Short mmCIF file of C-alpha atoms in Angstrom, two decimals:
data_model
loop_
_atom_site.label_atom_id
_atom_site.label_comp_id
_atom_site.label_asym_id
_atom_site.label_seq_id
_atom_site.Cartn_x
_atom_site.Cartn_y
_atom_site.Cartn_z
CA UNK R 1 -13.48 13.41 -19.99
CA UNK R 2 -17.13 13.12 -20.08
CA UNK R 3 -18.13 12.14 -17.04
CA UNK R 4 -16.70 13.84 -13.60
CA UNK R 5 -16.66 12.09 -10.61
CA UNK R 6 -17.46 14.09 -7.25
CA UNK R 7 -15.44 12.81 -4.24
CA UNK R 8 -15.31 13.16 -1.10
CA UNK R 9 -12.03 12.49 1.48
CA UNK R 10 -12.57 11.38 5.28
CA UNK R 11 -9.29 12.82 6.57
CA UNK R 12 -7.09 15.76 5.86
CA UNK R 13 -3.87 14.03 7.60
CA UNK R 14 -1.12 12.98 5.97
CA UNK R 15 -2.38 10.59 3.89
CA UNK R 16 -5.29 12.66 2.26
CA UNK R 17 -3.02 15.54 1.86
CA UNK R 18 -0.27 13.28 0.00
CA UNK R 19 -1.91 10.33 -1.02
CA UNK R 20 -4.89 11.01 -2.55
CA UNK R 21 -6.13 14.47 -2.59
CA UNK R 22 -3.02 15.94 -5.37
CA UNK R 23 -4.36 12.97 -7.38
CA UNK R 24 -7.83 13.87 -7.46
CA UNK R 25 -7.29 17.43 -7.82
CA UNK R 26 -5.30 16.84 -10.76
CA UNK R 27 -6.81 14.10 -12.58
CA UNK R 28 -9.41 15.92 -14.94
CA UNK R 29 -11.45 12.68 -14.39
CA UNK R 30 -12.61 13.79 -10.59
CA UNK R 31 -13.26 16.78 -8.62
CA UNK R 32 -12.06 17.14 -5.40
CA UNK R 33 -15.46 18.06 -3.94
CA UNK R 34 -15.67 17.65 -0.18
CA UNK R 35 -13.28 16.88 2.83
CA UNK R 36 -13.56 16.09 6.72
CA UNK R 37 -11.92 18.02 8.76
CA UNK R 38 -12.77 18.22 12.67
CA UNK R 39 -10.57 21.05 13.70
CA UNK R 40 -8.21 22.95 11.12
CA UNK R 41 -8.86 24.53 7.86
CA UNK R 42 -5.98 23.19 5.34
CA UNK R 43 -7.92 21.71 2.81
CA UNK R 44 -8.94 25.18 1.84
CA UNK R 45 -5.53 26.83 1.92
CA UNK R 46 -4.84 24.49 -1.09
CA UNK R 47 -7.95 23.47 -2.68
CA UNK R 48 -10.64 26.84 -1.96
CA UNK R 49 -13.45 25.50 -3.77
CA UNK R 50 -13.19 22.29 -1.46
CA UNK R 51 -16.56 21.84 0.89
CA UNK R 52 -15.23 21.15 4.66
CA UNK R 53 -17.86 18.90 6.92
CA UNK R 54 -16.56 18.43 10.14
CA UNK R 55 -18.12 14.61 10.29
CA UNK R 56 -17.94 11.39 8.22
CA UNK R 57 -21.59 11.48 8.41
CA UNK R 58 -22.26 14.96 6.98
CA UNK R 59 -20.29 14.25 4.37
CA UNK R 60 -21.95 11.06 3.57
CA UNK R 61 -25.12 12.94 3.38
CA UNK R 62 -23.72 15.11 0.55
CA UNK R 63 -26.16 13.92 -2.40
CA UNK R 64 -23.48 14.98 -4.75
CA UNK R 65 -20.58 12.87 -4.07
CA UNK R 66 -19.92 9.79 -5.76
CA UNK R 67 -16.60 8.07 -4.72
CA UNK R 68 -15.53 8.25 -0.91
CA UNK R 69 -11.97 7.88 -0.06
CA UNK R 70 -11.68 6.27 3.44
CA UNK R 71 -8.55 7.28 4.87
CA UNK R 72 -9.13 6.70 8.44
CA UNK R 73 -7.26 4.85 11.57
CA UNK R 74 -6.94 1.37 11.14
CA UNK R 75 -9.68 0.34 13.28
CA UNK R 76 -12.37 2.18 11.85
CA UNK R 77 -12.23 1.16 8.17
CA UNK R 78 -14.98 -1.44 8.51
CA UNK R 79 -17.79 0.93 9.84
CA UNK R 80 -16.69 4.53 7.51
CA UNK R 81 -16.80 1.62 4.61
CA UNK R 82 -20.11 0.00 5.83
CA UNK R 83 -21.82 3.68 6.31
CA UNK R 84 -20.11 4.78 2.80
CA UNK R 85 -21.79 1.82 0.78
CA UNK R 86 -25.03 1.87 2.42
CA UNK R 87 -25.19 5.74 1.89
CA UNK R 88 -24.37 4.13 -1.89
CA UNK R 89 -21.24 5.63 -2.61
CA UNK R 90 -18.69 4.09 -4.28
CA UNK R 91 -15.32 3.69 -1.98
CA UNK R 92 -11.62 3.53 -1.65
CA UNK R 93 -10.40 2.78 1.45
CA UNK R 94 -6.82 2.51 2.27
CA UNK R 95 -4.58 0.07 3.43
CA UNK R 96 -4.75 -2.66 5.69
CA UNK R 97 -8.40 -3.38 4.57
CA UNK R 98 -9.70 -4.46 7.47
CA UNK R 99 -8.46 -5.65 10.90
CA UNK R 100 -9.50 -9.33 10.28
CA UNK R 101 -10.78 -10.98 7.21
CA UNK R 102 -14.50 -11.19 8.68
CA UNK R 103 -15.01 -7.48 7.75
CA UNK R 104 -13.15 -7.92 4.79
CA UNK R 105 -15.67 -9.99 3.70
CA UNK R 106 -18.77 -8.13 4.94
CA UNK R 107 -17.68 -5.24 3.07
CA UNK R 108 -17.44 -7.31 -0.23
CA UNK R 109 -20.39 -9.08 0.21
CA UNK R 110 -22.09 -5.17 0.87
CA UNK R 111 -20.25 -3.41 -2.22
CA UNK R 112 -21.41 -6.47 -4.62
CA UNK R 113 -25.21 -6.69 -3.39
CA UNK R 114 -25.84 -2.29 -4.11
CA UNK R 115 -23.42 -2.82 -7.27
CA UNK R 116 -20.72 -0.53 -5.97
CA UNK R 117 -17.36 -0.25 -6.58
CA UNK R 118 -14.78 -1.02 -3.59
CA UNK R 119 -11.39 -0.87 -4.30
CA UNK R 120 -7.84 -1.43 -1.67
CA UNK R 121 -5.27 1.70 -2.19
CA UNK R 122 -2.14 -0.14 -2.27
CA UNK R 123 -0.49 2.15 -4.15
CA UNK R 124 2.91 0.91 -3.49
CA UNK R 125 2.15 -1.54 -6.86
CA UNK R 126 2.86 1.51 -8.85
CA UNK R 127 6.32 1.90 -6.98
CA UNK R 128 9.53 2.63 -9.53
CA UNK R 129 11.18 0.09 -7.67
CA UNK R 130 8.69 -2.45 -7.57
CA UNK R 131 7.47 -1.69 -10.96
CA UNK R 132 11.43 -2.91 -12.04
CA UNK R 133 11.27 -5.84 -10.19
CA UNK R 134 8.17 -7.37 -11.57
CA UNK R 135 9.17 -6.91 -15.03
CA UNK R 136 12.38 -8.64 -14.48
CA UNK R 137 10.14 -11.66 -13.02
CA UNK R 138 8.32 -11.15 -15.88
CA UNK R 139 10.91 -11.17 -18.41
CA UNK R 140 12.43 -14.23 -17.49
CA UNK R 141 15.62 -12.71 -16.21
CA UNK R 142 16.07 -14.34 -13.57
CA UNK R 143 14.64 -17.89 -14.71
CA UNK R 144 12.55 -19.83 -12.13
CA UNK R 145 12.89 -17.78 -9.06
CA UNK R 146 14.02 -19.58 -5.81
CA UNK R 147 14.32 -17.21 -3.29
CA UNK R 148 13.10 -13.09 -2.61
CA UNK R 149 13.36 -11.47 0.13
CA UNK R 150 11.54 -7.83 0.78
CA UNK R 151 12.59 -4.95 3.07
CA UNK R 152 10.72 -2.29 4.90
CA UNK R 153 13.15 -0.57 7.08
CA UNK R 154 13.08 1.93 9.11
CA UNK R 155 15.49 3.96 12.00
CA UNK R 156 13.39 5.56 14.28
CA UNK R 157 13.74 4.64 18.63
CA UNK R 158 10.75 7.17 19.45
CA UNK R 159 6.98 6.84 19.12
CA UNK R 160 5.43 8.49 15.97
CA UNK R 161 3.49 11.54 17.06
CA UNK R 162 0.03 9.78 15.14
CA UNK R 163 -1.32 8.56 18.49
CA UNK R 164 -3.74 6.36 16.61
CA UNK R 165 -0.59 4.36 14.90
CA UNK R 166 1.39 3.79 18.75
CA UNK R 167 -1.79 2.84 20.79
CA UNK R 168 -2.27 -1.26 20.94
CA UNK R 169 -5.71 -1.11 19.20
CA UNK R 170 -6.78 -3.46 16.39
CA UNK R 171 -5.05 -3.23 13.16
CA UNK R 172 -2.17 -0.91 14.26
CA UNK R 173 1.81 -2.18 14.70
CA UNK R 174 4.37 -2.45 11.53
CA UNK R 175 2.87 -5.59 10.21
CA UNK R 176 -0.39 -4.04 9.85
CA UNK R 177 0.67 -0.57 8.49
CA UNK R 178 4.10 -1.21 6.13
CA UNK R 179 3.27 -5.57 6.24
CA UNK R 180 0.47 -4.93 4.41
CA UNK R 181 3.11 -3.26 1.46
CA UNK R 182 4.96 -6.16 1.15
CA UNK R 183 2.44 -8.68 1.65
CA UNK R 184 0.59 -7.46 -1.24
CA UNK R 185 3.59 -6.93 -3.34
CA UNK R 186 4.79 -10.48 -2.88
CA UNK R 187 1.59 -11.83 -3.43
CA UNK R 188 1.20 -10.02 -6.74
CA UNK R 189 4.78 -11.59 -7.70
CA UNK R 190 4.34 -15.00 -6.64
CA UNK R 191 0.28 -15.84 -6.15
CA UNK R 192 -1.08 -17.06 -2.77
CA UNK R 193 1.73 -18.99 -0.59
CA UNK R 194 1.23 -22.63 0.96
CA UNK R 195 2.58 -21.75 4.81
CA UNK R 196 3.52 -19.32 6.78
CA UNK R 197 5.63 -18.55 9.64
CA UNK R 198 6.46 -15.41 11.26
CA UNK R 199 8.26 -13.84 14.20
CA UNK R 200 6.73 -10.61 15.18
CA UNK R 201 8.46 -8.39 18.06
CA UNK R 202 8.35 -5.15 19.89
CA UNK R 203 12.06 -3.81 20.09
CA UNK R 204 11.86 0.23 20.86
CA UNK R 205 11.88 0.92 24.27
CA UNK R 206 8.57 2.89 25.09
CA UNK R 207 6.35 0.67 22.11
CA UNK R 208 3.75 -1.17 22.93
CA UNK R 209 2.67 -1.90 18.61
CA UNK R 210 4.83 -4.30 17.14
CA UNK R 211 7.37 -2.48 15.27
CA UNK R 212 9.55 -5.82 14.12
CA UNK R 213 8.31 -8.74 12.07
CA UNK R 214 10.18 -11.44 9.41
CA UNK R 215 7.90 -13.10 7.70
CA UNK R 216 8.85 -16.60 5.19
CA UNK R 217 5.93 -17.43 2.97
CA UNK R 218 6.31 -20.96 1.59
CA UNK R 219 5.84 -21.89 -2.18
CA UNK R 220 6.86 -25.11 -3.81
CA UNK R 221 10.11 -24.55 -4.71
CA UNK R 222 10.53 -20.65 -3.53
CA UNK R 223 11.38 -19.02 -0.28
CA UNK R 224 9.84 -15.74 0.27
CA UNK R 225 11.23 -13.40 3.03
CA UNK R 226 9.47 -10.05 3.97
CA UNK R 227 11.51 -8.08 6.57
CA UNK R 228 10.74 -4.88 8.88
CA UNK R 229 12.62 -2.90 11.24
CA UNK R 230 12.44 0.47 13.24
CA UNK R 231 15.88 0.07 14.14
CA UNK R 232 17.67 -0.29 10.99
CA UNK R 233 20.05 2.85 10.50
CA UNK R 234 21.78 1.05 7.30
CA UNK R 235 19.23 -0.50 5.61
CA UNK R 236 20.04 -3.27 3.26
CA UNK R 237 18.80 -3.53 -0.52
CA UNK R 238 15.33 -3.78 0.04
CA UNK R 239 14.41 -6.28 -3.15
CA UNK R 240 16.91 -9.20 -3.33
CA UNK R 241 15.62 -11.88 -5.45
CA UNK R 242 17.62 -15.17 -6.89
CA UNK R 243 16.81 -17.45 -9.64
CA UNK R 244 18.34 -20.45 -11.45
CA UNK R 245 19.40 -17.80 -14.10
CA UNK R 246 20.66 -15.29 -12.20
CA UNK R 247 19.88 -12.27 -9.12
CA UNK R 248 18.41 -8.44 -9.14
CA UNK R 249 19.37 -6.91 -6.24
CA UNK R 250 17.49 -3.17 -5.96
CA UNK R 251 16.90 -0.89 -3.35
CA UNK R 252 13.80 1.09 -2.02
CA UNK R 253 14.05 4.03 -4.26
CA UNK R 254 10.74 5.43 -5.32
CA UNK R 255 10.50 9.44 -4.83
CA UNK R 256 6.85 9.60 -5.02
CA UNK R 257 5.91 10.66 -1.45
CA UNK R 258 8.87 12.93 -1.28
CA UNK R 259 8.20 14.73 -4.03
CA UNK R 260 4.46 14.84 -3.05
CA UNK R 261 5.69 16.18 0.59
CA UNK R 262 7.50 19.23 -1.28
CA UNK R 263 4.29 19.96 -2.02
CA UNK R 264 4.49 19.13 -6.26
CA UNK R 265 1.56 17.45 -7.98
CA UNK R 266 2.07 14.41 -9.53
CA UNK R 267 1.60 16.37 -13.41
CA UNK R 268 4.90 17.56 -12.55
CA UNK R 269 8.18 17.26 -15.09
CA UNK R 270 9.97 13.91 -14.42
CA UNK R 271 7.27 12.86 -11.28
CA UNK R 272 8.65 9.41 -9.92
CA UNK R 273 11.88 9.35 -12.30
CA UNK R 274 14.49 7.54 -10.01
CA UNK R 275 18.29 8.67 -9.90
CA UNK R 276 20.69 6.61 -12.21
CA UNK R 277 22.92 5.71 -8.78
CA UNK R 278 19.26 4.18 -7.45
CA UNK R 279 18.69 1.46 -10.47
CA UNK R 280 18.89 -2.24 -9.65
CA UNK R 281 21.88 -4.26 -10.04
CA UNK R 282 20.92 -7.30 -12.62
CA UNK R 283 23.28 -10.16 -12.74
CA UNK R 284 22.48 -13.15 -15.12
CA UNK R 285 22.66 -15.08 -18.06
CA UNK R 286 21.10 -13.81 -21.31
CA UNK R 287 21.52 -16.05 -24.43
CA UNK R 288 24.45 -17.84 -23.32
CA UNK R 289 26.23 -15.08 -21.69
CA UNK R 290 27.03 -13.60 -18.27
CA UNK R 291 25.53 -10.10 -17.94
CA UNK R 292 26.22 -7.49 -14.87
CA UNK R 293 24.06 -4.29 -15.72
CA UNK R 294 22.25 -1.51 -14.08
CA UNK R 295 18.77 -0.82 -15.20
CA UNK R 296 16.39 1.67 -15.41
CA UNK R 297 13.24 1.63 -13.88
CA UNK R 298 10.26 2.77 -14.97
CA UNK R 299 8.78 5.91 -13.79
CA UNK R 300 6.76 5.71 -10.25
CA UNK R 301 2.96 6.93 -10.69
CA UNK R 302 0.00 6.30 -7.94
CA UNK R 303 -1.53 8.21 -11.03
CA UNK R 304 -2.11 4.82 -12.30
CA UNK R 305 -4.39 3.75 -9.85
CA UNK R 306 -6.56 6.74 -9.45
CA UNK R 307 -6.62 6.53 -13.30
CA UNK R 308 -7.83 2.41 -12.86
CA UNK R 309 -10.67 3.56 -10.62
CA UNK R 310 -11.66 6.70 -13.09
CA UNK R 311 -11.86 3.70 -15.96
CA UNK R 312 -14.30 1.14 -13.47
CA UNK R 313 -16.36 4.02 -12.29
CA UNK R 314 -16.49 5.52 -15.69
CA UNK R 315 -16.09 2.90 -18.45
CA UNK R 316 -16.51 -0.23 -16.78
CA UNK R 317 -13.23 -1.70 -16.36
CA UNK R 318 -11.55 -3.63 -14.19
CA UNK R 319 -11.30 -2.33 -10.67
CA UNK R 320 -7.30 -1.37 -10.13
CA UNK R 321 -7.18 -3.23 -6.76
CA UNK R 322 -9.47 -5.98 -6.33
CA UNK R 323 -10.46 -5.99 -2.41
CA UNK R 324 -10.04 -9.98 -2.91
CA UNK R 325 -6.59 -9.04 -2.95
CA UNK R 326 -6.94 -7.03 -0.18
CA UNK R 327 -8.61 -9.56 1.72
CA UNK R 328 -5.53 -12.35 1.37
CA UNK R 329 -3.44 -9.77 2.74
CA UNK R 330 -5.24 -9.61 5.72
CA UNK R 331 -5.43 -13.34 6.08
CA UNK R 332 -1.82 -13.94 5.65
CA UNK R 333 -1.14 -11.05 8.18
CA UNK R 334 -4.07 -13.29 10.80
CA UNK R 335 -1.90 -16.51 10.00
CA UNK R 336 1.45 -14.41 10.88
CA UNK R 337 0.36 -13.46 14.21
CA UNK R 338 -0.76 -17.03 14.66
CA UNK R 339 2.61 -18.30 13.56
CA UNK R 340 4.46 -15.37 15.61
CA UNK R 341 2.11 -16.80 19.08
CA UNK R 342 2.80 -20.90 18.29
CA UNK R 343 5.96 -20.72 17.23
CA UNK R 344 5.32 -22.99 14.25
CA UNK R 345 4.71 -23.00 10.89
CA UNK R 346 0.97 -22.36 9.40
CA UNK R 347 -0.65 -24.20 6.21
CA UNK R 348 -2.91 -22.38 4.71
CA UNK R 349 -5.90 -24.62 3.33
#
């Protein structure tokens, strides 16, 4: 590729060890040039050309660097963002955006005035299993759909040793961290809803972050459901979606962030290929006759968006994930909690 684009990560946690540094590293369209890390030394163990800054702010000094990944607690996406666009970097910041829509906006309003690129890594859009289920929509398969409902699940009674995720600061609890997953996915399937309503509970004994939520956005003649659950030990198929033709059922199945905690890079042989026994059940109608099949999903690959951003930084395209996107997720996630504290149903002007 001609051009090379110098990046810098904020965090070395889980998510910029799985998420995006094997990505960059791979991708002959960046270089994995520079890393925060306050404390340990891993980035180096893997990557030993990596440069290690042991602030946000050191690194944003780094004349080099031209794409910042902010990969940071919840709370402090709006000011790592802020400081990455005024220091005139381009940035990807992960999921949830923002903690309320006001930032969201800001930021938007910031990238657009220096002509930067800012771009939302919801990565689970490039999900085998959700990849499956859109074409189906797609397709027709199902005909007009009536209802979906999304899972999340989880079984886990005790606290997740990521302080940052268990503490009841802004932004943190399941609707903000895995909500934000199947808000955006069922706003990619089915567009901005017309109401909301939402019940949103803490049920393990020592939380004090939401880790329960059900969710029913409203759309003129379809149901939506989006479901989460710490205390789910048999999960149930976490796509179920019914149309006037027929239903897919499929399950949460992409290997992804397995295979990426096994420590392989996503150029490896058959990277996000599901299992046969993992393929979504389609039952419907298809030129006049009843059909019960299994199908194949396509291949998993966050490759896809790290390869969208190479394209807007590099070529000019469209940016992968719009933070306009981003930014209805975090309204719809406002209007839940609102819901969830009336106890009635929101319209969303």
């Amino acid at each position: 590729m001609s051009k090379v684009i110098k990046t810098g990560i904020c965090s070395f946690g889980m998510s910029g060890q799985v998420f995006h540094a094997p990505f960059i590293h791979v991708n002959p369209g960046f270089e994995f040039t520079a890393v925060v890390e306050r404390s340990k030394n891993l980035a180096k163990q893997r990557y030993p050309n990596v440069k290690v800054y042991t602030t946000v702010d050191e690194m944003l000094a780094d004349k080099e660097l031209e794409l910042i990944v902010v990969n940071t607690p919840n709370y402090t996406h709006f000011d790592y963002v802020k400081a990455a666009l005024e220091a005139g970097k381009n940035v990807v910041v992960e999921k949830p955006f923002t903690v309320n829509t006001e930032e969201a906006k800001a930021l938007i309003e910031l990238a657009a005035s220096k002509k930067l690129l800012l771009s939302v890594y919801h990565n689970r859009r490039y999900d085998s299993d959700f990849k499956i289920v859109r074409k189906v929509i797609n397709d027709g398969l199902l005909g007009d759909v009536l209802e979906a409902e999304i899972h999340y699940d989880r079984f886990k009674e005790e606290l997740s040793y990521k302080k940052h995720k268990e503490e009841a600061l802004p932004g943190t609890g399941s609707l903000y961290d895995l909500g934000s997953h199947l808000i955006d996915q069922a706003l990619q399937l089915f567009g901005f809803p017309q109401a909301v309503w939402a019940d949103i509970r803490i049920i393990r004994k020592e939380s004090v972050v939401d880790d329960y939520f059900e969710l029913v956005l409203y759309y003129n003649n379809l149901r939506v459901r989006l479901k989460c659950s710490y205390l789910i030990r048999e999960a149930l198929p976490s796509y179920q979606l019914h149309g006037r033709k027929g239903s897919f059922i499929k399950t949460k199945s992409d290997i992804q962030e397995a295979q990426l905690q096994r420590g392989l890079f996503p150029n490896s042989p058959d990277w996000g290929a599901e299992a046969p026994h993992e393929w979504g059940l389609l039952h419907t109608e298809i030129d006049g006759k009843v059909v019960k099949q299994f199908l194949p999903s396509t291949n998993g690959n966050y490759m896809e968006y790290y390869q969208g951003i190479y394209e807007a930084l590099a070529n000019n395209a469209p940016n992968p994930v719009n933070p306009r996107d981003a930014e209805n997720v975090i309204r719809i996630i406002e209007t839940a909690f609102q819901s969830s504290k009336e106890g009635k149903v929101i319209h969303l002007g």
